Short mmCIF file of C-alpha atoms in Angstrom, two decimals:
data_model
loop_
_atom_site.label_atom_id
_atom_site.label_comp_id
_atom_site.label_asym_id
_atom_site.label_seq_id
_atom_site.Cartn_x
_atom_site.Cartn_y
_atom_site.Cartn_z
CA MET A 1 0.00 0.00 0.00
CA SER A 2 1.23 3.50 -0.79
CA SER A 3 1.40 5.93 2.11
CA PRO A 4 -1.31 8.56 2.28
CA THR A 5 -0.20 12.09 1.35
CA ALA A 6 -1.16 15.31 3.11
CA SER A 7 -2.25 16.96 -0.16
CA PRO A 8 -6.02 17.63 -0.26
CA GLU A 9 -6.16 17.98 -4.05
CA PRO A 10 -7.20 14.93 -6.06
CA LEU A 11 -4.58 13.76 -8.54
CA PRO A 12 -5.21 15.44 -11.89
CA ALA A 13 -6.45 12.92 -14.44
CA SER A 14 -4.18 12.44 -17.42
CA PRO A 15 -5.64 13.75 -20.70
CA ASP A 16 -5.90 10.14 -21.90
CA ASP A 17 -7.94 9.13 -18.85
CA GLU A 18 -10.28 12.02 -19.33
CA GLU A 19 -10.67 11.26 -23.00
CA ASP A 20 -11.37 7.62 -22.26
CA ARG A 21 -13.97 8.56 -19.68
CA ALA A 22 -15.68 10.84 -22.19
CA VAL A 23 -15.63 8.07 -24.83
CA GLY A 24 -17.19 5.72 -22.28
CA LYS A 25 -19.94 8.24 -21.58
CA LEU A 26 -20.60 8.76 -25.27
CA PHE A 27 -20.87 4.99 -25.79
CA ALA A 28 -23.20 4.81 -22.78
CA VAL A 29 -25.47 7.40 -24.44
CA LEU A 30 -25.45 5.45 -27.71
CA LEU A 31 -26.14 2.22 -25.79
CA ALA A 32 -29.26 3.74 -24.26
CA GLY A 33 -30.28 4.87 -27.74
CA GLU A 34 -30.00 1.34 -29.16
CA TYR A 35 -31.98 -0.08 -26.24
CA ALA A 36 -34.78 2.45 -26.70
CA ALA A 37 -34.74 1.96 -30.48
CA PHE A 38 -35.04 -1.82 -30.17
CA TYR A 39 -38.11 -1.77 -27.94
CA ARG A 40 -39.72 1.10 -29.79
CA LEU A 41 -39.22 -0.50 -33.19
CA ILE A 42 -40.90 -3.71 -32.03
CA ASP A 43 -43.70 -1.74 -30.45
CA GLU A 44 -44.34 0.24 -33.64
CA SER A 45 -44.15 -2.93 -35.72
CA SER A 46 -47.52 -4.00 -34.32
CA MET A 47 -48.94 -2.08 -37.30
CA ALA A 48 -47.02 -4.25 -39.80
CA PRO A 49 -49.57 -5.42 -42.37
CA ASP A 50 -47.97 -8.73 -43.37
CA ILE A 51 -45.34 -11.36 -42.57
CA PRO A 52 -42.61 -10.00 -44.91
CA SER A 53 -42.87 -6.66 -43.07
CA GLY A 54 -42.74 -8.45 -39.73
CA ILE A 55 -39.61 -10.33 -40.84
CA ALA A 56 -37.97 -7.09 -42.05
CA ILE A 57 -38.69 -5.42 -38.70
CA ALA A 58 -37.27 -8.41 -36.81
CA ARG A 59 -34.07 -8.09 -38.90
CA MET A 60 -33.76 -4.37 -38.08
CA ALA A 61 -34.32 -5.22 -34.42
CA ALA A 62 -31.57 -7.85 -34.60
CA SER A 63 -29.09 -5.32 -35.93
CA GLU A 64 -30.01 -2.95 -33.08
CA ILE A 65 -29.25 -5.69 -30.56
CA ALA A 66 -25.94 -6.36 -32.33
CA HIS A 67 -25.08 -2.65 -32.00
CA PHE A 68 -26.14 -2.82 -28.36
CA GLU A 69 -23.79 -5.74 -27.65
CA LEU A 70 -20.79 -4.05 -29.28
CA LEU A 71 -21.39 -0.86 -27.31
CA ALA A 72 -22.13 -2.72 -24.05
CA GLU A 73 -18.72 -4.39 -24.25
CA GLN A 74 -17.00 -1.02 -24.73
CA VAL A 75 -18.96 0.56 -21.91
CA SER A 76 -18.07 -2.32 -19.56
CA ARG A 77 -14.40 -2.09 -20.51
CA ARG A 78 -14.44 1.53 -19.36
CA GLY A 79 -15.80 0.57 -15.95
CA LEU A 80 -19.42 1.52 -16.57
CA ASP A 81 -22.37 -0.83 -16.10
CA PRO A 82 -24.48 -1.28 -19.26
CA ALA A 83 -27.81 -1.45 -17.38
CA ASP A 84 -26.96 1.67 -15.34
CA SER A 85 -25.99 3.43 -18.57
CA VAL A 86 -29.32 2.62 -20.16
CA GLU A 87 -31.09 3.78 -17.00
CA ARG A 88 -29.15 7.06 -16.97
CA TYR A 89 -29.72 8.10 -20.57
CA ARG A 90 -32.84 6.39 -21.82
CA ALA A 91 -35.28 9.14 -20.76
CA VAL A 92 -34.21 11.46 -23.57
CA PHE A 93 -34.59 8.69 -26.16
CA ASP A 94 -37.98 7.65 -24.78
CA GLN A 95 -39.01 11.29 -25.00
CA TYR A 96 -37.89 11.45 -28.65
CA HIS A 97 -39.91 8.31 -29.41
CA ARG A 98 -42.99 9.62 -27.60
CA ALA A 99 -42.74 12.87 -29.58
CA THR A 100 -42.57 10.87 -32.82
CA THR A 101 -45.11 8.10 -32.32
CA PRO A 102 -46.30 7.07 -35.80
CA ARG A 103 -50.05 6.85 -36.39
CA THR A 104 -49.87 4.71 -39.53
CA TRP A 105 -47.69 1.93 -40.88
CA LEU A 106 -46.30 4.32 -43.53
CA GLU A 107 -45.30 6.81 -40.83
CA ALA A 108 -43.66 3.92 -38.97
CA LEU A 109 -41.74 2.99 -42.14
CA VAL A 110 -40.58 6.57 -42.75
CA LYS A 111 -39.50 6.74 -39.11
CA ALA A 112 -37.63 3.43 -39.39
CA TYR A 113 -35.79 4.51 -42.56
CA VAL A 114 -35.07 8.07 -41.38
CA GLY A 115 -34.16 6.92 -37.87
CA ASP A 116 -31.79 4.25 -39.15
CA GLY A 117 -30.15 6.80 -41.46
CA LEU A 118 -29.91 9.49 -38.79
CA ALA A 119 -28.32 7.00 -36.41
CA ALA A 120 -25.78 6.05 -39.10
CA ASP A 121 -25.07 9.78 -39.74
CA PHE A 122 -24.59 10.46 -36.04
CA TYR A 123 -22.19 7.52 -35.81
CA THR A 124 -20.25 8.71 -38.89
CA GLU A 125 -20.01 12.32 -37.73
CA LEU A 126 -19.11 11.28 -34.20
CA SER A 127 -16.46 8.87 -35.39
CA GLU A 128 -14.59 11.62 -37.26
CA MET A 129 -14.15 13.48 -34.00
CA MET A 130 -13.10 10.52 -31.92
CA PRO A 131 -9.76 9.02 -30.96
CA PRO A 132 -8.73 6.16 -33.31
CA VAL A 133 -9.56 3.32 -30.91
CA ALA A 134 -13.13 4.58 -30.53
CA GLN A 135 -13.39 5.08 -34.29
CA ARG A 136 -12.81 1.36 -34.80
CA VAL A 137 -15.72 0.54 -32.46
CA VAL A 138 -18.03 2.90 -34.30
CA ALA A 139 -16.97 1.42 -37.63
CA ALA A 140 -17.81 -2.06 -36.30
CA VAL A 141 -21.24 -0.88 -35.18
CA MET A 142 -21.85 0.72 -38.58
CA ALA A 143 -20.78 -2.42 -40.43
CA GLU A 144 -23.89 -4.09 -39.00
CA THR A 145 -26.31 -2.70 -41.55
CA GLY A 146 -29.67 -1.50 -40.41
CA ASN A 147 -31.69 -3.49 -42.94
CA SER A 148 -33.97 -0.52 -43.53
CA GLN A 149 -34.00 -0.62 -47.35
CA PHE A 150 -37.31 -2.48 -47.26
CA ALA A 151 -38.85 0.59 -45.61
CA ARG A 152 -37.61 2.88 -48.39
CA GLU A 153 -39.01 0.55 -51.05
CA GLN A 154 -42.43 0.31 -49.40
CA VAL A 155 -42.71 4.07 -48.93
CA THR A 156 -41.67 4.77 -52.53
CA ALA A 157 -44.22 2.26 -53.82
CA ALA A 158 -47.00 3.67 -51.63
CA ILE A 159 -46.38 7.24 -52.86
CA ALA A 160 -46.26 6.09 -56.48
CA ALA A 161 -49.66 4.46 -55.95
CA ASP A 162 -51.17 7.46 -54.11
CA PRO A 163 -49.34 10.79 -54.66
CA ALA A 164 -51.56 12.50 -52.05
CA LEU A 165 -49.47 10.72 -49.39
CA ARG A 166 -46.38 12.69 -50.40
CA SER A 167 -47.09 15.96 -48.65
CA PRO A 168 -48.11 14.69 -45.17
CA LEU A 169 -45.23 12.19 -45.14
CA THR A 170 -42.80 14.98 -46.10
CA LEU A 171 -43.98 17.02 -43.10
CA TRP A 172 -43.64 13.90 -40.95
CA GLY A 173 -40.03 13.43 -42.13
CA ARG A 174 -39.21 17.06 -41.26
CA ARG A 175 -40.66 16.61 -37.81
CA LEU A 176 -38.56 13.47 -37.25
CA LEU A 177 -35.38 15.41 -38.08
CA GLY A 178 -36.38 18.36 -35.90
CA GLU A 179 -37.09 16.16 -32.89
CA ALA A 180 -33.90 14.13 -33.42
CA VAL A 181 -31.74 17.28 -33.53
CA THR A 182 -33.48 18.81 -30.51
CA HIS A 183 -33.07 15.68 -28.43
CA ALA A 184 -29.45 15.16 -29.53
CA GLN A 185 -28.67 18.73 -28.41
CA TRP A 186 -30.21 18.01 -25.00
CA VAL A 187 -27.96 14.99 -24.55
CA LEU A 188 -24.87 16.92 -25.62
CA ALA A 189 -25.71 19.86 -23.39
CA ALA A 190 -26.18 17.58 -20.38
CA GLU A 191 -22.82 15.83 -20.75
CA GLU A 192 -20.07 18.41 -20.86
CA GLY A 193 -17.23 15.88 -21.16
CA VAL A 194 -18.87 14.39 -24.24
CA THR A 195 -19.33 17.81 -25.88
CA ASP A 196 -15.68 18.65 -25.20
CA LEU A 197 -14.59 15.34 -26.68
CA LEU A 198 -16.51 15.97 -29.88
CA PHE A 199 -16.15 19.70 -30.44
CA SER A 200 -12.89 20.79 -28.85
CA GLY A 201 -10.60 20.56 -31.91
CA ALA A 202 -8.86 23.73 -33.14
CA ALA A 203 -11.03 23.83 -36.26
CA SER A 204 -14.23 23.23 -34.29
CA LEU A 205 -15.38 26.75 -33.44
CA ASN A 206 -18.38 26.01 -35.59
CA GLY A 207 -18.23 22.34 -34.73
CA VAL A 208 -21.74 21.88 -33.37
CA ALA A 209 -23.37 23.86 -36.18
CA ASP A 210 -21.39 22.02 -38.87
CA PHE A 211 -22.29 18.71 -37.26
CA PHE A 212 -26.02 19.36 -37.48
CA ASP A 213 -25.75 20.97 -40.94
CA SER A 214 -24.12 17.85 -42.28
CA ILE A 215 -26.79 15.62 -40.72
CA THR A 216 -29.54 17.86 -42.15
CA ALA A 217 -28.05 17.64 -45.64
CA ARG A 218 -27.93 13.86 -45.53
CA HIS A 219 -31.46 13.70 -44.17
CA ALA A 220 -32.64 15.68 -47.24
CA GLU A 221 -30.98 13.11 -49.52
CA ARG A 222 -32.69 10.31 -47.69
CA MET A 223 -36.08 11.96 -47.93
CA SER A 224 -35.54 12.35 -51.64
CA ASP A 225 -34.59 8.61 -51.86
CA MET A 226 -38.10 7.86 -50.63
CA GLY A 227 -39.68 10.33 -53.08
CA LEU A 228 -40.32 12.83 -50.27
CA GLY A 229 -39.25 16.43 -49.60
CA MET B 1 -35.45 -30.81 -75.01
CA SER B 2 -36.55 -34.35 -74.26
CA SER B 3 -39.51 -35.65 -76.23
CA PRO B 4 -42.81 -35.87 -74.38
CA THR B 5 -43.88 -39.39 -73.44
CA ALA B 6 -47.36 -40.80 -73.65
CA SER B 7 -47.25 -41.95 -70.03
CA PRO B 8 -49.81 -40.11 -67.90
CA GLU B 9 -48.12 -41.00 -64.59
CA PRO B 10 -45.86 -38.39 -63.02
CA LEU B 11 -42.31 -39.53 -62.51
CA PRO B 12 -41.98 -41.05 -59.03
CA ALA B 13 -39.88 -38.80 -56.81
CA SER B 14 -36.62 -40.35 -55.70
CA PRO B 15 -36.46 -41.15 -51.96
CA ASP B 16 -33.84 -38.39 -51.60
CA ASP B 17 -36.15 -35.80 -53.14
CA GLU B 18 -38.96 -36.81 -50.84
CA GLU B 19 -36.71 -36.71 -47.83
CA ASP B 20 -35.43 -33.28 -48.78
CA ARG B 21 -38.97 -32.00 -49.21
CA ALA B 22 -39.92 -33.31 -45.78
CA VAL B 23 -36.83 -31.70 -44.24
CA GLY B 24 -37.80 -28.42 -45.92
CA LYS B 25 -41.30 -28.67 -44.45
CA LEU B 26 -39.96 -29.41 -40.99
CA PHE B 27 -37.63 -26.41 -41.18
CA ALA B 28 -40.59 -24.30 -42.36
CA VAL B 29 -42.52 -25.35 -39.24
CA LEU B 30 -39.57 -24.49 -37.00
CA LEU B 31 -39.17 -21.16 -38.81
CA ALA B 32 -42.76 -20.22 -38.02
CA GLY B 33 -42.10 -21.22 -34.41
CA GLU B 34 -39.10 -18.90 -34.12
CA TYR B 35 -41.06 -16.03 -35.70
CA ALA B 36 -43.95 -16.47 -33.26
CA ALA B 37 -41.57 -16.88 -30.32
CA PHE B 38 -39.71 -13.67 -31.17
CA TYR B 39 -42.80 -11.47 -31.26
CA ARG B 40 -44.41 -13.16 -28.29
CA LEU B 41 -41.31 -12.87 -26.13
CA ILE B 42 -41.06 -9.14 -26.80
CA ASP B 43 -44.76 -8.75 -26.12
CA GLU B 44 -44.53 -10.57 -22.80
CA SER B 45 -41.42 -8.61 -21.86
CA SER B 46 -43.59 -5.52 -21.34
CA MET B 47 -43.93 -6.82 -17.77
CA ALA B 48 -40.14 -6.71 -17.24
CA PRO B 49 -39.55 -4.80 -13.98
CA ASP B 50 -36.12 -3.32 -14.74
CA ILE B 51 -33.46 -2.63 -17.38
CA PRO B 52 -31.33 -5.77 -16.71
CA SER B 53 -34.45 -7.89 -17.37
CA GLY B 54 -35.15 -5.87 -20.52
CA ILE B 55 -31.58 -6.45 -21.72
CA ALA B 56 -31.84 -10.18 -21.00
CA ILE B 57 -35.09 -10.41 -22.98
CA ALA B 58 -33.53 -8.52 -25.90
CA ARG B 59 -30.66 -11.06 -25.90
CA MET B 60 -33.09 -13.99 -25.99
CA ALA B 61 -34.96 -12.26 -28.81
CA ALA B 62 -31.68 -11.83 -30.72
CA SER B 63 -30.95 -15.53 -30.50
CA GLU B 64 -34.44 -16.29 -31.83
CA ILE B 65 -33.78 -14.06 -34.83
CA ALA B 66 -30.44 -15.81 -35.37
CA HIS B 67 -32.27 -19.19 -35.37
CA PHE B 68 -34.81 -17.70 -37.75
CA GLU B 69 -32.10 -16.61 -40.22
CA LEU B 70 -30.40 -20.02 -40.22
CA LEU B 71 -33.70 -21.79 -40.84
CA ALA B 72 -34.86 -19.24 -43.44
CA GLU B 73 -31.75 -19.95 -45.50
CA GLN B 74 -32.41 -23.70 -45.39
CA VAL B 75 -36.06 -23.25 -46.26
CA SER B 76 -35.14 -21.01 -49.24
CA ARG B 77 -32.57 -23.53 -50.47
CA ARG B 78 -35.34 -26.11 -50.65
CA GLY B 79 -37.48 -23.88 -52.85
CA LEU B 80 -39.84 -22.65 -50.13
CA ASP B 81 -40.49 -18.99 -49.37
CA PRO B 82 -39.74 -18.04 -45.72
CA ALA B 83 -42.66 -15.59 -45.44
CA ASP B 84 -45.10 -18.13 -46.92
CA SER B 85 -43.76 -20.74 -44.50
CA VAL B 86 -44.41 -18.48 -41.52
CA GLU B 87 -47.88 -17.73 -42.87
CA ARG B 88 -48.64 -21.42 -43.29
CA TYR B 89 -47.61 -22.65 -39.87
CA ARG B 90 -47.76 -19.74 -37.48
CA ALA B 91 -51.41 -20.26 -36.43
CA VAL B 92 -50.58 -23.28 -34.29
CA PHE B 93 -47.76 -21.40 -32.54
CA ASP B 94 -49.94 -18.33 -31.99
CA GLN B 95 -52.55 -20.65 -30.51
CA TYR B 96 -49.95 -22.15 -28.14
CA HIS B 97 -48.92 -18.66 -27.05
CA ARG B 98 -52.53 -17.55 -26.55
CA ALA B 99 -53.17 -20.64 -24.44
CA THR B 100 -50.13 -19.82 -22.31
CA THR B 101 -50.30 -16.05 -21.86
CA PRO B 102 -48.49 -15.24 -18.61
CA ARG B 103 -50.28 -13.02 -16.11
CA THR B 104 -47.19 -12.05 -14.10
CA TRP B 105 -43.52 -11.41 -14.76
CA LEU B 106 -42.63 -14.63 -12.90
CA GLU B 107 -44.97 -16.64 -15.15
CA ALA B 108 -43.33 -14.93 -18.13
CA LEU B 109 -39.89 -15.95 -16.81
CA VAL B 110 -40.95 -19.57 -16.25
CA LYS B 111 -42.39 -19.62 -19.75
CA ALA B 112 -39.21 -18.14 -21.22
CA TYR B 113 -37.00 -20.72 -19.47
CA VAL B 114 -39.29 -23.69 -20.07
CA GLY B 115 -40.01 -22.61 -23.67
CA ASP B 116 -36.34 -22.15 -24.48
CA GLY B 117 -35.56 -25.57 -23.01
CA LEU B 118 -38.47 -27.30 -24.76
CA ALA B 119 -37.38 -25.78 -28.06
CA ALA B 120 -33.84 -27.05 -27.49
CA ASP B 121 -35.22 -30.52 -26.62
CA PHE B 122 -37.37 -30.59 -29.74
CA TYR B 123 -34.36 -29.63 -31.83
CA THR B 124 -32.20 -32.32 -30.19
CA GLU B 125 -34.81 -35.08 -30.54
CA LEU B 126 -35.59 -34.06 -34.10
CA SER B 127 -31.96 -33.94 -35.08
CA GLU B 128 -31.41 -37.58 -34.04
CA MET B 129 -34.03 -38.65 -36.56
CA MET B 130 -32.81 -36.51 -39.42
CA PRO B 131 -30.49 -37.09 -42.35
CA PRO B 132 -26.91 -35.89 -41.59
CA VAL B 133 -27.08 -32.69 -43.65
CA ALA B 134 -30.15 -31.54 -41.73
CA GLN B 135 -28.50 -32.53 -38.44
CA ARG B 136 -25.73 -30.04 -39.10
CA VAL B 137 -28.28 -27.23 -39.55
CA VAL B 138 -30.00 -28.12 -36.31
CA ALA B 139 -26.66 -28.24 -34.51
CA ALA B 140 -25.89 -24.73 -35.82
CA VAL B 141 -29.24 -23.45 -34.58
CA MET B 142 -28.66 -25.04 -31.18
CA ALA B 143 -25.16 -23.57 -30.91
CA GLU B 144 -26.82 -20.15 -30.67
CA THR B 145 -27.65 -20.36 -26.99
CA GLY B 146 -30.99 -19.10 -25.79
CA ASN B 147 -29.67 -16.86 -23.01
CA SER B 148 -32.45 -18.00 -20.69
CA GLN B 149 -30.30 -18.67 -17.60
CA PHE B 150 -31.24 -15.25 -16.23
CA ALA B 151 -34.86 -16.45 -16.08
CA ARG B 152 -33.93 -19.53 -14.05
CA GLU B 153 -31.92 -17.42 -11.60
CA GLN B 154 -34.72 -14.90 -11.10
CA VAL B 155 -37.35 -17.62 -10.55
CA THR B 156 -35.14 -19.49 -8.07
CA ALA B 157 -34.49 -16.28 -6.14
CA ALA B 158 -38.19 -15.35 -6.09
CA ILE B 159 -39.21 -18.76 -4.73
CA ALA B 160 -36.48 -18.65 -2.09
CA ALA B 161 -37.86 -15.26 -0.99
CA ASP B 162 -41.50 -16.38 -1.04
CA PRO B 163 -42.05 -20.18 -0.92
CA ALA B 164 -45.80 -19.70 -1.47
CA LEU B 165 -45.00 -19.00 -5.14
CA ARG B 166 -43.76 -22.54 -5.62
CA SER B 167 -47.05 -24.36 -5.99
CA PRO B 168 -48.82 -22.06 -8.49
CA LEU B 169 -45.66 -21.77 -10.61
CA THR B 170 -45.31 -25.57 -10.61
CA LEU B 171 -48.85 -25.88 -11.98
CA TRP B 172 -48.03 -23.21 -14.53
CA GLY B 173 -44.96 -25.18 -15.66
CA ARG B 174 -47.06 -28.33 -16.08
CA ARG B 175 -49.56 -26.44 -18.16
CA LEU B 176 -46.78 -25.09 -20.41
CA LEU B 177 -45.57 -28.63 -21.10
CA GLY B 178 -49.07 -29.93 -21.73
CA GLU B 179 -49.88 -27.19 -24.22
CA ALA B 180 -46.51 -27.55 -25.96
CA VAL B 181 -46.99 -31.31 -26.43
CA THR B 182 -50.59 -30.90 -27.61
CA HIS B 183 -49.67 -28.26 -30.15
CA ALA B 184 -46.60 -30.17 -31.37
CA GLN B 185 -48.84 -33.20 -31.98
CA TRP B 186 -51.22 -31.07 -34.03
CA VAL B 187 -48.36 -29.89 -36.24
CA LEU B 188 -47.04 -33.42 -36.71
CA ALA B 189 -50.50 -34.82 -37.48
CA ALA B 190 -51.10 -32.14 -40.11
CA GLU B 191 -47.87 -32.79 -42.01
CA GLU B 192 -47.65 -36.45 -42.92
CA GLY B 193 -44.35 -36.15 -44.77
CA VAL B 194 -42.76 -34.68 -41.67
CA THR B 195 -44.12 -37.43 -39.41
CA ASP B 196 -42.79 -40.07 -41.81
CA LEU B 197 -39.39 -38.38 -41.87
CA LEU B 198 -39.15 -38.41 -38.10
CA PHE B 199 -40.81 -41.67 -37.10
CA SER B 200 -40.38 -44.12 -39.97
CA GLY B 201 -37.23 -45.94 -38.77
CA ALA B 202 -37.41 -49.68 -38.11
CA ALA B 203 -37.01 -49.14 -34.36
CA SER B 204 -39.61 -46.38 -34.31
CA LEU B 205 -42.85 -48.26 -33.68
CA ASN B 206 -42.98 -46.37 -30.40
CA GLY B 207 -41.20 -43.38 -31.92
CA VAL B 208 -43.78 -40.72 -31.19
CA ALA B 209 -44.35 -41.91 -27.62
CA ASP B 210 -40.60 -42.13 -26.90
CA PHE B 211 -40.12 -38.69 -28.38
CA PHE B 212 -42.61 -37.08 -26.00
CA ASP B 213 -41.47 -39.20 -23.02
CA SER B 214 -37.95 -37.95 -23.46
CA ILE B 215 -39.10 -34.34 -23.68
CA THR B 216 -41.25 -34.78 -20.56
CA ALA B 217 -38.31 -36.18 -18.60
CA ARG B 218 -36.09 -33.25 -19.51
CA HIS B 219 -38.86 -30.81 -18.68
CA ALA B 220 -39.03 -32.30 -15.17
CA GLU B 221 -35.28 -31.71 -14.75
CA ARG B 222 -35.68 -28.13 -15.85
CA MET B 223 -38.54 -27.50 -13.44
CA SER B 224 -36.38 -28.86 -10.66
CA ASP B 225 -33.52 -26.51 -11.75
CA MET B 226 -35.87 -23.63 -10.97
CA GLY B 227 -36.89 -25.15 -7.63
CA LEU B 228 -40.28 -26.18 -9.04
CA GLY B 229 -42.12 -29.50 -9.46
#
């Protein structure tokens, strides 16, 4: 045992320790997001009109659990408990899902496709600002595809068959983006270490704004993929 | 092109073709079972009291989707459509689940543990009666563990804390077995090719009875693992 010192100050954490703690927190946030997304997706799938849709939803759910497992391992390695992490951060994701509860199967499909894409965008943007070891984790999560192409195809076909659906679904897509950005900002604002990790680079004076601009641009492409916007 | 013959009889299928068709049908039945189990498990997990339970349920659900994917590939290889297969056979599984809807989280846990074990037993018993190529598929499905140990631990702990739970949960476990056997017999009776595949060996005069005896014996062991029976 080392002898106690008289100094009242805690030892300053090394920059690496601090960075690793912030990465752990960020992964804990993402873990809670995957947990919420899994249960919400299944819940919303109760509107699925047929077995092929039910199978497609089950496949998306499986890839969310695969993401969850990858992140849970990383969170545990950094001394955090996965269940506690979900507990700590899930409220904001549950709130996002409550604010974006689909009323129809088509709204559920748009949400699935947009949500899957937004999650992938967040992971991509985040990964560019992360230390290399964390980047590899994010790349592994991303490599597990979200299986949401079926949603895009069904929405495109539905709009082709009934063009009157286009305008309300476009508004719905905008609302999904707005709520996602709002809730993401809440999470970032609540966890200072995470914000510092992501937006403290020399070129990042406009970091937060650029981050959301880039996500907005890719969202517009995705809406257009579905024949919306 | 071969010249048409005058013979009105269809060519007799080779024994291998017939066997392969029966294997395909059996896998289609199991596929429908995994599909029903996935959605039912998630549904019943709405009673989960905390995040660790929710995580454990998500892991069981993931292994059901993994089983589903393995079986779907085998079904497709034999010229059957996975979605059609689920459509064709899911009614009997839905009926089983309706007949065994848990009213409490503990009943849901007993059902999860017993159901996971019964499924594994069915797979094991079936595999012993199958041609080698099909045995390898079943072994691959089984290698994906069901992650149901958490359920056994929670039930054991609950009974230790409140021994009055033991008797009603024992009855519940018996009912689960009874309904599972009844519904399995309905499936087998409806698909003659499958019954022949499984119970046509020379030593199989008592095949069906032995099959269910063996499953009943292992069910008793599992009940006793949970402190029931």
